[in-house]
Short mmCIF file of C-alpha atoms and ligand atoms in Angstrom, two decimals:
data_model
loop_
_atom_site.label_atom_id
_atom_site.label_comp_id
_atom_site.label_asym_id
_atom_site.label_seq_id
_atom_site.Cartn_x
_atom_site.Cartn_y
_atom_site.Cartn_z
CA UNK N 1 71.30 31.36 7.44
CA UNK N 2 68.97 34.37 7.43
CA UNK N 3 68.56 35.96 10.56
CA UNK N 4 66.12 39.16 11.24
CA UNK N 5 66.12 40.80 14.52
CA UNK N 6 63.36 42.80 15.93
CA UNK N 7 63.77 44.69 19.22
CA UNK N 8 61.61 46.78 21.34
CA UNK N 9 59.89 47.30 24.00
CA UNK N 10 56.88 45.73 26.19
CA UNK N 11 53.85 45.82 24.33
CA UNK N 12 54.72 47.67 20.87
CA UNK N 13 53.21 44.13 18.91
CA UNK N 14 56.65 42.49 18.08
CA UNK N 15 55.65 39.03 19.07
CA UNK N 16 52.18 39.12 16.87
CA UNK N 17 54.65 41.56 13.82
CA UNK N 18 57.26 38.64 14.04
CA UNK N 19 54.86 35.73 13.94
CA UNK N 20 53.73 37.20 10.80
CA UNK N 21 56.84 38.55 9.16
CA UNK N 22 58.08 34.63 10.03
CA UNK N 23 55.46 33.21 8.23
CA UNK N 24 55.37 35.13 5.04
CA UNK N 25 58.76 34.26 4.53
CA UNK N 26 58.56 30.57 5.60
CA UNK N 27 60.97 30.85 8.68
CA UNK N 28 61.21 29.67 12.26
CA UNK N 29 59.90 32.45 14.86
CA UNK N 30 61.73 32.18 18.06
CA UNK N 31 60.09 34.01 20.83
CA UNK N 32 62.90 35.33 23.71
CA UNK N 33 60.74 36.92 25.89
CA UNK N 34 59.38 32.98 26.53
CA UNK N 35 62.28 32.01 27.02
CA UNK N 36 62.76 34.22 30.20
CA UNK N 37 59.39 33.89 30.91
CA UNK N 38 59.64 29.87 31.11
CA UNK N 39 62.80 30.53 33.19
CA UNK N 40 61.00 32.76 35.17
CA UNK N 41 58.51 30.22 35.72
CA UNK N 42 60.98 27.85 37.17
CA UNK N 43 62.22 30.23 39.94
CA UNK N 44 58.59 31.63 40.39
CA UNK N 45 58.12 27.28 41.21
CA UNK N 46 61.00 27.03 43.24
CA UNK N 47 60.21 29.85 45.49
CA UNK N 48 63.00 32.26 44.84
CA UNK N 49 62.56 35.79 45.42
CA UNK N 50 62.83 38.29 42.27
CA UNK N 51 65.28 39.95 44.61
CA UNK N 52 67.89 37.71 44.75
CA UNK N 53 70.42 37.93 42.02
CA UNK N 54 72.38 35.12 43.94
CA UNK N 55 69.89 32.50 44.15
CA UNK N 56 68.48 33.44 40.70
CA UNK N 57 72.34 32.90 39.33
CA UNK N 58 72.38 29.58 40.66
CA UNK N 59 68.68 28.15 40.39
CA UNK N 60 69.10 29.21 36.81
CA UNK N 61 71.28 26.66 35.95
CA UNK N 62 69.44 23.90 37.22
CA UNK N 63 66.43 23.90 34.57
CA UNK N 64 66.58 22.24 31.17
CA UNK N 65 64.64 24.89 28.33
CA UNK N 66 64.27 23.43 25.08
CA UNK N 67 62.46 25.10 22.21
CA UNK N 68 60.24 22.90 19.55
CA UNK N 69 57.99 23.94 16.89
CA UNK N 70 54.73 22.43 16.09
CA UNK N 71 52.82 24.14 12.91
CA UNK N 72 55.15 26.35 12.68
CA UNK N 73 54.36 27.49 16.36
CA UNK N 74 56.84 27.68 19.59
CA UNK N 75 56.86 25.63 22.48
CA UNK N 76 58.45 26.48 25.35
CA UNK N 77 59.55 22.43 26.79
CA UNK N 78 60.52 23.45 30.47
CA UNK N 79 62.12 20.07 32.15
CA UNK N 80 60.13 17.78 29.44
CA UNK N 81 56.92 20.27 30.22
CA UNK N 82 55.40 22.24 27.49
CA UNK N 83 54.77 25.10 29.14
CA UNK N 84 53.15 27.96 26.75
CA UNK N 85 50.11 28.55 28.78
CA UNK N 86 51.82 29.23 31.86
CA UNK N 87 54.15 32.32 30.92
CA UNK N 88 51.37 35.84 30.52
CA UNK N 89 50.53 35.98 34.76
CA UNK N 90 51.84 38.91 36.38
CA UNK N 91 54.04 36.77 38.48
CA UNK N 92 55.72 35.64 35.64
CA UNK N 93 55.88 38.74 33.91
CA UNK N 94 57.50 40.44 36.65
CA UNK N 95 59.71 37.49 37.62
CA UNK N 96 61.04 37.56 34.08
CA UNK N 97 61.74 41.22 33.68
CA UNK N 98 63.72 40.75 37.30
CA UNK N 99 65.65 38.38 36.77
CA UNK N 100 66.59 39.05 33.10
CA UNK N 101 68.99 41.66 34.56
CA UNK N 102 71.15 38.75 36.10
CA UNK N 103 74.13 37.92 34.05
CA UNK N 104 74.18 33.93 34.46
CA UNK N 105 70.49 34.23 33.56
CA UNK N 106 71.05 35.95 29.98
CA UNK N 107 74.05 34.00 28.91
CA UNK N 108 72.19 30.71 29.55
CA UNK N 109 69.60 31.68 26.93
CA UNK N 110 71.53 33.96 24.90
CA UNK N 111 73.30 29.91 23.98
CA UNK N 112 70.14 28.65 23.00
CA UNK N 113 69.61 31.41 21.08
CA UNK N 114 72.40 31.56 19.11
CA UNK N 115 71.72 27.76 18.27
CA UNK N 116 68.10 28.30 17.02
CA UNK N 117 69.61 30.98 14.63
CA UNK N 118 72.73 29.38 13.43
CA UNK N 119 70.78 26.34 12.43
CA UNK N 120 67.34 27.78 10.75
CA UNK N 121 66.70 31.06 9.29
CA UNK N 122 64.69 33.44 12.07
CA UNK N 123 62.84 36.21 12.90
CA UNK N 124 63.81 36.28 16.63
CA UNK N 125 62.55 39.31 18.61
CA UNK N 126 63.84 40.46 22.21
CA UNK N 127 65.09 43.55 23.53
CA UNK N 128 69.27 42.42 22.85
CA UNK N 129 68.57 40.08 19.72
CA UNK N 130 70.50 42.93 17.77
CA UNK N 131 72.51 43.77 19.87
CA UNK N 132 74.29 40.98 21.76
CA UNK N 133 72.13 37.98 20.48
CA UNK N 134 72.68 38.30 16.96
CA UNK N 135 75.27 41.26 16.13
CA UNK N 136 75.59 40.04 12.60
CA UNK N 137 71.89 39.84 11.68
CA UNK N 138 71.21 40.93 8.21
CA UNK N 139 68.42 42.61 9.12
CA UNK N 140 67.43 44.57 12.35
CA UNK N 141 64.38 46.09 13.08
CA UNK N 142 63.62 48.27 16.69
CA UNK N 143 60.00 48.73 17.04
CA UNK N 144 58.48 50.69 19.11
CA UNK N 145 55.26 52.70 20.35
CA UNK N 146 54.21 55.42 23.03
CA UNK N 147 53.59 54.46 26.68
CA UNK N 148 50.03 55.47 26.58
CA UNK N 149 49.38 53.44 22.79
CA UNK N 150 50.79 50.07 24.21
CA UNK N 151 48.60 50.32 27.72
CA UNK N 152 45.75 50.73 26.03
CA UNK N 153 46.21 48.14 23.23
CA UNK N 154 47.50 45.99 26.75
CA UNK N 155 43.93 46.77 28.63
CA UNK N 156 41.94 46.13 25.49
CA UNK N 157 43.11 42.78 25.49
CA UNK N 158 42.48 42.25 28.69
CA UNK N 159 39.30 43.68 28.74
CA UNK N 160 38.79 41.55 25.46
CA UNK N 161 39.17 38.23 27.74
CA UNK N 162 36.46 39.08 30.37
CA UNK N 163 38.73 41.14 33.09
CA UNK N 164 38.33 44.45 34.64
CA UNK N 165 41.93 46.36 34.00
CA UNK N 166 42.68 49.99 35.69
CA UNK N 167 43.84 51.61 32.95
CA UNK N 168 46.88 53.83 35.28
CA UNK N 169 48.00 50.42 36.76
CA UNK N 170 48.48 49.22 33.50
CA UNK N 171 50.19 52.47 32.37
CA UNK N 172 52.21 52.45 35.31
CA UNK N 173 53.07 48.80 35.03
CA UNK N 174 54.74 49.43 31.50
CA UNK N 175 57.10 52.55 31.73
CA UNK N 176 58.21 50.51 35.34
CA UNK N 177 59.14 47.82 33.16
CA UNK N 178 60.58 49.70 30.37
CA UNK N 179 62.66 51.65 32.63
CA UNK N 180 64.00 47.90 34.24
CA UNK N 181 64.23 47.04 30.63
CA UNK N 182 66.38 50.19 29.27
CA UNK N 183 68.54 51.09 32.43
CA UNK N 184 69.74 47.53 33.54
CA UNK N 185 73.38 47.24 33.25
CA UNK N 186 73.72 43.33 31.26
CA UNK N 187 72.17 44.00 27.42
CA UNK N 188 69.95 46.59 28.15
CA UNK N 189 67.46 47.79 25.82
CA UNK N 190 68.40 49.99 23.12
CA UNK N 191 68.24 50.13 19.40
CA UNK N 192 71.53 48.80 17.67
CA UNK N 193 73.23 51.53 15.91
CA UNK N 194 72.25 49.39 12.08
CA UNK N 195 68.61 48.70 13.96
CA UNK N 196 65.49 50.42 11.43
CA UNK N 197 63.25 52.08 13.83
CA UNK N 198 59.61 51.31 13.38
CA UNK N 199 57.18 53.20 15.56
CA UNK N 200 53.94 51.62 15.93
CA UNK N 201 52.17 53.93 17.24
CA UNK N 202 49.79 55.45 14.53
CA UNK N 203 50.29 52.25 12.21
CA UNK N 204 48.12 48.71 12.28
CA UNK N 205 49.51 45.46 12.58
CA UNK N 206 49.27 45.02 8.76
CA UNK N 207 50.69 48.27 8.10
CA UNK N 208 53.68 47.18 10.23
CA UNK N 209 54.13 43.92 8.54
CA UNK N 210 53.95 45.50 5.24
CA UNK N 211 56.62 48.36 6.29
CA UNK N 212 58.96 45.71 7.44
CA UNK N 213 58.81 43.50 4.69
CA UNK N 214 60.05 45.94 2.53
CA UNK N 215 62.83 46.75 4.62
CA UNK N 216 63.53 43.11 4.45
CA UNK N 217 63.93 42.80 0.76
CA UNK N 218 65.31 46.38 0.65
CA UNK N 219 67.96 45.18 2.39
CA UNK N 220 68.13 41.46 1.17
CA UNK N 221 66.85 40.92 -2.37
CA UNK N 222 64.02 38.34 -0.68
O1 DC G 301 58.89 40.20 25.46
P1 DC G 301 58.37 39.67 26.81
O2 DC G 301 57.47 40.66 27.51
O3 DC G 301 57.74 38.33 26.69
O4 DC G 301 59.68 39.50 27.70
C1 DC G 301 59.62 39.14 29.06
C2 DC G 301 60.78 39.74 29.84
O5 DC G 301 62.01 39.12 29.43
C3 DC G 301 60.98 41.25 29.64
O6 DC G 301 60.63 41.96 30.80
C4 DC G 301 62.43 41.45 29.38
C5 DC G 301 63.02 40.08 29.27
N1 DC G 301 63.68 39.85 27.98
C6 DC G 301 65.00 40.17 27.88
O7 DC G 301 65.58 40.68 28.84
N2 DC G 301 65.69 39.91 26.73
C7 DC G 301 65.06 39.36 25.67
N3 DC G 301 65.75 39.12 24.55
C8 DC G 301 63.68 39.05 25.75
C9 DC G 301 63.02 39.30 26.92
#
C-alpha cells in the first residue's frame, strides 16, 4: 500500500491540502485530528475533566471509534453515531489537544490508524503520522505556517460563518496549542528527520497541492 504522511501544526491547511492531494490520486483520506476530536467528544459527554490523565486513560477505552467513507468523505462513527458535525467547538478542540498527551489515549487510535493504512493507500495527516503512526511511509510531508498567517486564515473563517472573533484570542489560542502540541512528552510534534517541509505561509492552497504533488511523484514515480 501507498501511504503519504503529512504533519503539522494547528491551522497550516493540512486537512483541506490532504483532502485534495487524496483525491487527485484516488486514495482514502483519513483525518487523525477527528479521531481525537470524536474521542474527545466522548469524555467532553461523560463529564471528565481535561485534567485528569487518570480518568481520561480509563474512559478512553470504553468508546467504540470506527472510521467509514461515504463519497470519498470521512465519518467519524462514535458508538454507532456519526458524529462529523460535532468535533470544531472549542470544547472539543481543547479537550482533544488535552487529552492527546495521554498515552492510553494515542495508542488506542494510533491501532486504528495503522489499520486504515495497511489496508488502503492514504494520505493521513496528524502531528505523529510520520513519526510514530506510519514510520515507513513513502512519502512524508511537514507543513507548516507562521502563528500570525494561520490566526488570521482561522478568524477569516470564522468571521466567514457570521461570528465576531478577537483576533489576539485567536492568536493566543494557537501558539497555546502548538506549544501543548510540540512539548508533550508521548509523540510530540516534530518533523520526522525524512519529513519535506512545506511552509504555507506565502503559498495558496493550490500552490500547496501542486508543490506536494510533485514531491509525491518525485519520490514515487506516480
Ligand atoms: O488536527 P486537529 O486540530 O483536528 O487535531 C485535534 C487535536 O488532536 C490536536 O490538538 C492534537 C491532537 N492530534 C494528535 O495529537 N495527533 C494526531 N495525529 C492528530 C491530532
Amino acid at each position: 500500500m501507498m501511504n503519504i504522511a503529512i504533519d503539522g501544526p494547528a491551522g497550516a491547511g493540512k486537512s483541506t491540502i490532504a483532502r485534495k492531494v487524496a483525491q487527485k490520486l484516488s486514495f482514502i483520506y483519513a483525518d487523525t485530528g477527528a479521531m481525537y476530536r470524536a474521542m474527545a467528544l466522548y469524555l467532553h459527554r461523560r463529564g471528565i475533566s481535561p485534567e485528569d490523565g487518570e480518568a481520561i486513560a480509563k474512559t478512553c477505552m470504553e468508546p467504540e471509534i470506527s472510521i467509514e467513507y461515504q463519497d470519498g468523505e470521512q465519518v467519524v462513527v462514535l458508538n454507532g453515531e456519526n458524529v462529523n458535525s460535532l468535533l470544531r467547538t472549542q470544547e472539543v478542540s481543547d479537550m482533544a489537544s488535552r487529552s492527546s498527551a495521554v498515552p492510553q489515549m494515542r495508542e488506542r487510535l494510533m491501532e486504528l490508524q495503522r489499520k486504515l493504512a495497511l489496508e488502503q493507500n492514504v494520505v493521513m495527516d496528524g502531528r505523529d503520522i510520520g513519526t510514530v503512526v506510519l514510520p515507513d511511509a513513502q512519502v512524508k510531508i511537514y507543513l507548516t505556517a507562521s502563528v500570525g498567517v494561520r490566526a488570521r486564515r482561522r478568524y477569516l473563517e470564522l468571521k466567514e460563518k457570521g461570528g465576531d472573533p478577537d483576533f489576539a484570542t485567536i492568536e493566543e489560542e494557537i501558539a497555546a496549542r502548538d506549544h501543548r502540541d510540540m512539548t508533550r512528552e508521548v509523540a510530540p510534534l516534530r518533523q520526522a528527520d525524512d519529513a519535506v517541509l512545506v511552509d504555507s505561509s506565502d503559498m495558496s492552497i493550490e500552490e500547496v497541492v501542486s508543490h506536494i504533488m510533485t514531491i509525491i511523484s518525485d519520490r514515487t514515480g506516480i
